[in-house]
PDB file of C-alpha atoms in Angstrom:
ATOM      1  CA  MET A   1       6.287   8.661 -21.548  1.00 60.00           C
ATOM      2  CA  SER A   2       5.554  11.809 -23.492  1.00 66.00           C
ATOM      3  CA  GLU A   3       2.454  10.790 -25.422  1.00 91.00           C
ATOM      4  CA  PHE A   4      -0.433  12.876 -24.113  1.00 93.00           C
ATOM      5  CA  SER A   5      -4.011  11.688 -24.426  1.00 95.00           C
ATOM      6  CA  ASN A   6      -6.478  13.865 -26.310  1.00 95.00           C
ATOM      7  CA  TYR A   7      -8.203  14.503 -22.974  1.00 96.00           C
ATOM      8  CA  LEU A   8      -5.052  15.892 -21.322  1.00 95.00           C
ATOM      9  CA  GLU A   9      -3.980  17.878 -24.396  1.00 94.00           C
ATOM     10  CA  ASN A  10      -7.340  19.661 -24.474  1.00 96.00           C
ATOM     11  CA  ALA A  11      -7.440  20.196 -20.706  1.00 96.00           C
ATOM     12  CA  LEU A  12      -3.971  21.759 -20.614  1.00 94.00           C
ATOM     13  CA  LEU A  13      -4.547  23.949 -23.666  1.00 96.00           C
ATOM     14  CA  ASN A  14      -7.793  25.199 -22.144  1.00 97.00           C
ATOM     15  CA  ALA A  15      -6.092  25.848 -18.790  1.00 96.00           C
ATOM     16  CA  VAL A  16      -3.087  27.692 -20.240  1.00 96.00           C
ATOM     17  CA  LEU A  17      -4.642  29.533 -23.178  1.00 97.00           C
ATOM     18  CA  ARG A  18      -8.274  30.019 -22.183  1.00 97.00           C
ATOM     19  CA  ASN A  19      -8.057  30.351 -18.376  1.00 96.00           C
ATOM     20  CA  THR A  20     -10.300  27.309 -17.959  1.00 96.00           C
ATOM     21  CA  THR A  21      -9.850  25.456 -14.695  1.00 95.00           C
ATOM     22  CA  TYR A  22      -8.211  22.037 -14.839  1.00 94.00           C
ATOM     23  CA  THR A  23      -8.204  20.026 -11.638  1.00 95.00           C
ATOM     24  CA  SER A  24      -5.212  17.718 -11.396  1.00 94.00           C
ATOM     25  CA  PRO A  25      -5.912  14.195 -10.144  1.00 96.00           C
ATOM     26  CA  THR A  26      -4.996  13.557  -6.522  1.00 96.00           C
ATOM     27  CA  THR A  27      -3.582  10.178  -7.565  1.00 97.00           C
ATOM     28  CA  CYS A  28      -2.456   8.732 -10.883  1.00 98.00           C
ATOM     29  CA  PHE A  29      -2.815   5.048 -11.708  1.00 98.00           C
ATOM     30  CA  VAL A  30      -0.785   2.869 -14.071  1.00 98.00           C
ATOM     31  CA  GLY A  31      -2.759   0.647 -16.437  1.00 98.00           C
ATOM     32  CA  LEU A  32      -1.410  -2.208 -18.569  1.00 98.00           C
ATOM     33  CA  PHE A  33      -2.450  -2.632 -22.205  1.00 98.00           C
ATOM     34  CA  THR A  34      -2.205  -5.427 -24.758  1.00 98.00           C
ATOM     35  CA  SER A  35      -2.696  -2.924 -27.591  1.00 97.00           C
ATOM     36  CA  ASP A  36      -1.868   0.743 -28.141  1.00 96.00           C
ATOM     37  CA  PRO A  37      -4.269   2.917 -26.121  1.00 96.00           C
ATOM     38  CA  THR A  38      -3.658   5.775 -28.603  1.00 95.00           C
ATOM     39  CA  ASP A  39      -4.321   9.409 -27.766  1.00 95.00           C
ATOM     40  CA  ALA A  40      -8.039   8.572 -27.822  1.00 94.00           C
ATOM     41  CA  GLY A  41      -7.701   5.949 -25.067  1.00 92.00           C
ATOM     42  CA  SER A  42      -9.029   3.164 -27.277  1.00 92.00           C
ATOM     43  CA  GLY A  43      -6.563   0.340 -26.557  1.00 94.00           C
ATOM     44  CA  THR A  44      -7.248  -2.964 -24.831  1.00 97.00           C
ATOM     45  CA  GLU A  45      -6.531  -2.782 -21.113  1.00 98.00           C
ATOM     46  CA  CYS A  46      -5.982  -5.971 -19.130  1.00 97.00           C
ATOM     47  CA  THR A  47      -8.956  -7.337 -17.193  1.00 95.00           C
ATOM     48  CA  GLY A  48      -9.656 -10.131 -14.733  1.00 93.00           C
ATOM     49  CA  GLY A  49      -7.240 -12.481 -13.052  1.00 95.00           C
ATOM     50  CA  ALA A  50      -6.549 -10.097 -10.115  1.00 97.00           C
ATOM     51  CA  TYR A  51      -5.646  -7.236 -12.505  1.00 98.00           C
ATOM     52  CA  ALA A  52      -6.194  -3.692 -11.246  1.00 98.00           C
ATOM     53  CA  ARG A  53      -4.544  -0.373 -11.977  1.00 98.00           C
ATOM     54  CA  ILE A  54      -1.886   0.580  -9.447  1.00 98.00           C
ATOM     55  CA  ALA A  55      -1.352   4.006  -7.860  1.00 98.00           C
ATOM     56  CA  VAL A  56       1.944   5.675  -8.730  1.00 98.00           C
ATOM     57  CA  SER A  57       3.775   8.592  -7.131  1.00 97.00           C
ATOM     58  CA  PHE A  58       6.334  10.809  -8.838  1.00 97.00           C
ATOM     59  CA  ASN A  59       9.394  12.799  -7.860  1.00 97.00           C
ATOM     60  CA  ALA A  60       9.446  16.553  -8.497  1.00 97.00           C
ATOM     61  CA  PRO A  61      10.205  17.349 -12.152  1.00 95.00           C
ATOM     62  CA  SER A  62      13.695  18.262 -13.288  1.00 94.00           C
ATOM     63  CA  ASN A  63      14.290  19.705 -16.759  1.00 93.00           C
ATOM     64  CA  GLY A  64      10.818  18.617 -17.877  1.00 92.00           C
ATOM     65  CA  VAL A  65      11.102  15.020 -16.623  1.00 95.00           C
ATOM     66  CA  CYS A  66       9.361  13.240 -13.716  1.00 95.00           C
ATOM     67  CA  THR A  67      10.163   9.690 -12.598  1.00 97.00           C
ATOM     68  CA  ASN A  68       8.246   7.336 -10.332  1.00 98.00           C
ATOM     69  CA  SER A  69       9.383   7.623  -6.726  1.00 98.00           C
ATOM     70  CA  ALA A  70       8.609   4.025  -5.710  1.00 98.00           C
ATOM     71  CA  ASP A  71       8.189   0.612  -7.293  1.00 98.00           C
ATOM     72  CA  VAL A  72       4.868  -0.015  -9.056  1.00 98.00           C
ATOM     73  CA  THR A  73       4.061  -3.671  -8.402  1.00 98.00           C
ATOM     74  CA  PHE A  74       0.923  -5.292  -9.753  1.00 98.00           C
ATOM     75  CA  ALA A  75      -0.794  -8.234  -8.072  1.00 98.00           C
ATOM     76  CA  GLN A  76       0.211 -11.717  -9.097  1.00 98.00           C
ATOM     77  CA  ALA A  77      -1.906 -12.748 -12.110  1.00 98.00           C
ATOM     78  CA  THR A  78      -4.428 -15.463 -11.337  1.00 98.00           C
ATOM     79  CA  ASN A  79      -4.956 -16.077 -15.065  1.00 97.00           C
ATOM     80  CA  ASN A  80      -3.400 -14.982 -18.360  1.00 97.00           C
ATOM     81  CA  TRP A  81      -3.370 -11.180 -18.834  1.00 98.00           C
ATOM     82  CA  GLY A  82      -1.868 -11.442 -22.312  1.00 97.00           C
ATOM     83  CA  THR A  83       1.211  -9.755 -23.719  1.00 98.00           C
ATOM     84  CA  ILE A  84       1.657  -6.270 -22.265  1.00 98.00           C
ATOM     85  CA  SER A  85       2.882  -3.904 -24.980  1.00 98.00           C
ATOM     86  CA  HIS A  86       1.828  -0.480 -23.641  1.00 97.00           C
ATOM     87  CA  ILE A  87       1.165   1.320 -20.375  1.00 97.00           C
ATOM     88  CA  GLY A  88      -1.010   4.288 -19.571  1.00 97.00           C
ATOM     89  CA  LEU A  89      -1.483   6.740 -16.723  1.00 97.00           C
ATOM     90  CA  HIS A  90      -5.062   7.388 -15.648  1.00 98.00           C
ATOM     91  CA  ASP A  91      -6.774   9.779 -13.273  1.00 98.00           C
ATOM     92  CA  ALA A  92      -8.872   7.038 -11.642  1.00 98.00           C
ATOM     93  CA  VAL A  93      -8.451   3.448 -10.494  1.00 98.00           C
ATOM     94  CA  THR A  94     -11.325   2.400 -12.808  1.00 96.00           C
ATOM     95  CA  THR A  95     -12.760   4.161 -15.855  1.00 94.00           C
ATOM     96  CA  GLY A  96     -11.695   7.835 -15.591  1.00 95.00           C
ATOM     97  CA  ASN A  97      -9.455   9.489 -18.174  1.00 97.00           C
ATOM     98  CA  LEU A  98      -6.261   8.361 -19.835  1.00 97.00           C
ATOM     99  CA  LEU A  99      -3.591  11.032 -19.295  1.00 97.00           C
ATOM    100  CA  PHE A 100      -0.387   9.644 -20.834  1.00 96.00           C
ATOM    101  CA  HIS A 101       0.509   6.466 -22.714  1.00 96.00           C
ATOM    102  CA  THR A 102       3.565   4.811 -24.228  1.00 95.00           C
ATOM    103  CA  ILE A 103       4.863   1.622 -25.767  1.00 96.00           C
ATOM    104  CA  LEU A 104       7.130  -0.551 -23.625  1.00 96.00           C
ATOM    105  CA  ASN A 105      10.768  -1.020 -24.615  1.00 94.00           C
ATOM    106  CA  SER A 106       9.956  -4.734 -24.833  1.00 96.00           C
ATOM    107  CA  SER A 107       6.635  -6.534 -24.524  1.00 97.00           C
ATOM    108  CA  LYS A 108       6.046  -8.829 -21.557  1.00 97.00           C
ATOM    109  CA  ALA A 109       3.733 -11.856 -21.537  1.00 97.00           C
ATOM    110  CA  ILE A 110       1.907 -12.156 -18.213  1.00 98.00           C
ATOM    111  CA  GLY A 111       0.526 -15.613 -17.475  1.00 97.00           C
ATOM    112  CA  THR A 112      -0.886 -17.226 -14.360  1.00 97.00           C
ATOM    113  CA  GLY A 113       1.460 -16.661 -11.430  1.00 97.00           C
ATOM    114  CA  ASP A 114       3.420 -13.843 -13.130  1.00 97.00           C
ATOM    115  CA  GLN A 115       3.788 -10.347 -11.722  1.00 97.00           C
ATOM    116  CA  PHE A 116       4.448  -7.077 -13.558  1.00 97.00           C
ATOM    117  CA  LYS A 117       6.685  -4.505 -11.864  1.00 97.00           C
ATOM    118  CA  ILE A 118       8.028  -1.080 -12.777  1.00 97.00           C
ATOM    119  CA  SER A 119      11.106  -0.304 -10.694  1.00 97.00           C
ATOM    120  CA  THR A 120      11.652   3.043  -8.969  1.00 98.00           C
ATOM    121  CA  GLY A 121      12.844   5.622 -11.494  1.00 97.00           C
ATOM    122  CA  ALA A 122      12.000   3.457 -14.530  1.00 96.00           C
ATOM    123  CA  LEU A 123       8.729   5.226 -15.392  1.00 96.00           C
ATOM    124  CA  THR A 124       9.441   8.668 -16.835  1.00 94.00           C
ATOM    125  CA  CYS A 125       7.043  11.363 -17.967  1.00 93.00           C
ATOM    126  CA  THR A 126       8.591  13.985 -20.214  1.00 90.00           C
ATOM    127  CA  LEU A 127       7.361  17.313 -21.547  1.00 85.00           C
ATOM    128  CA  GLU A 128       9.250  18.230 -24.700  1.00 76.00           C
TER     129      GLU A 128
END
């Protein structure tokens, strides 16, 4: 995941080039999308049916890459969430700011009774 949101791009440029304080989130949360969230954060995030963003923790970076340090397991869907095509990292469990986003290697339909999981080490954030 190397696609930065407009929010994060501006925050980091201000912090590095203009000495403007940027406060990192204490926790990042994974969100599931049925359409591309884009850099502007305008995609369609799942709602209802026991859906909620899930906290994620990361290993220390190595050569510009961080990976999730534990499984990210969403609640079992109590109704159809749709076909998940993208994921995003946010700085809050609800609302907040999109930080990173990416398309999945393959889309996944989540219906009633299904569960979405990202295995340890499968979520990577890369600075290139």
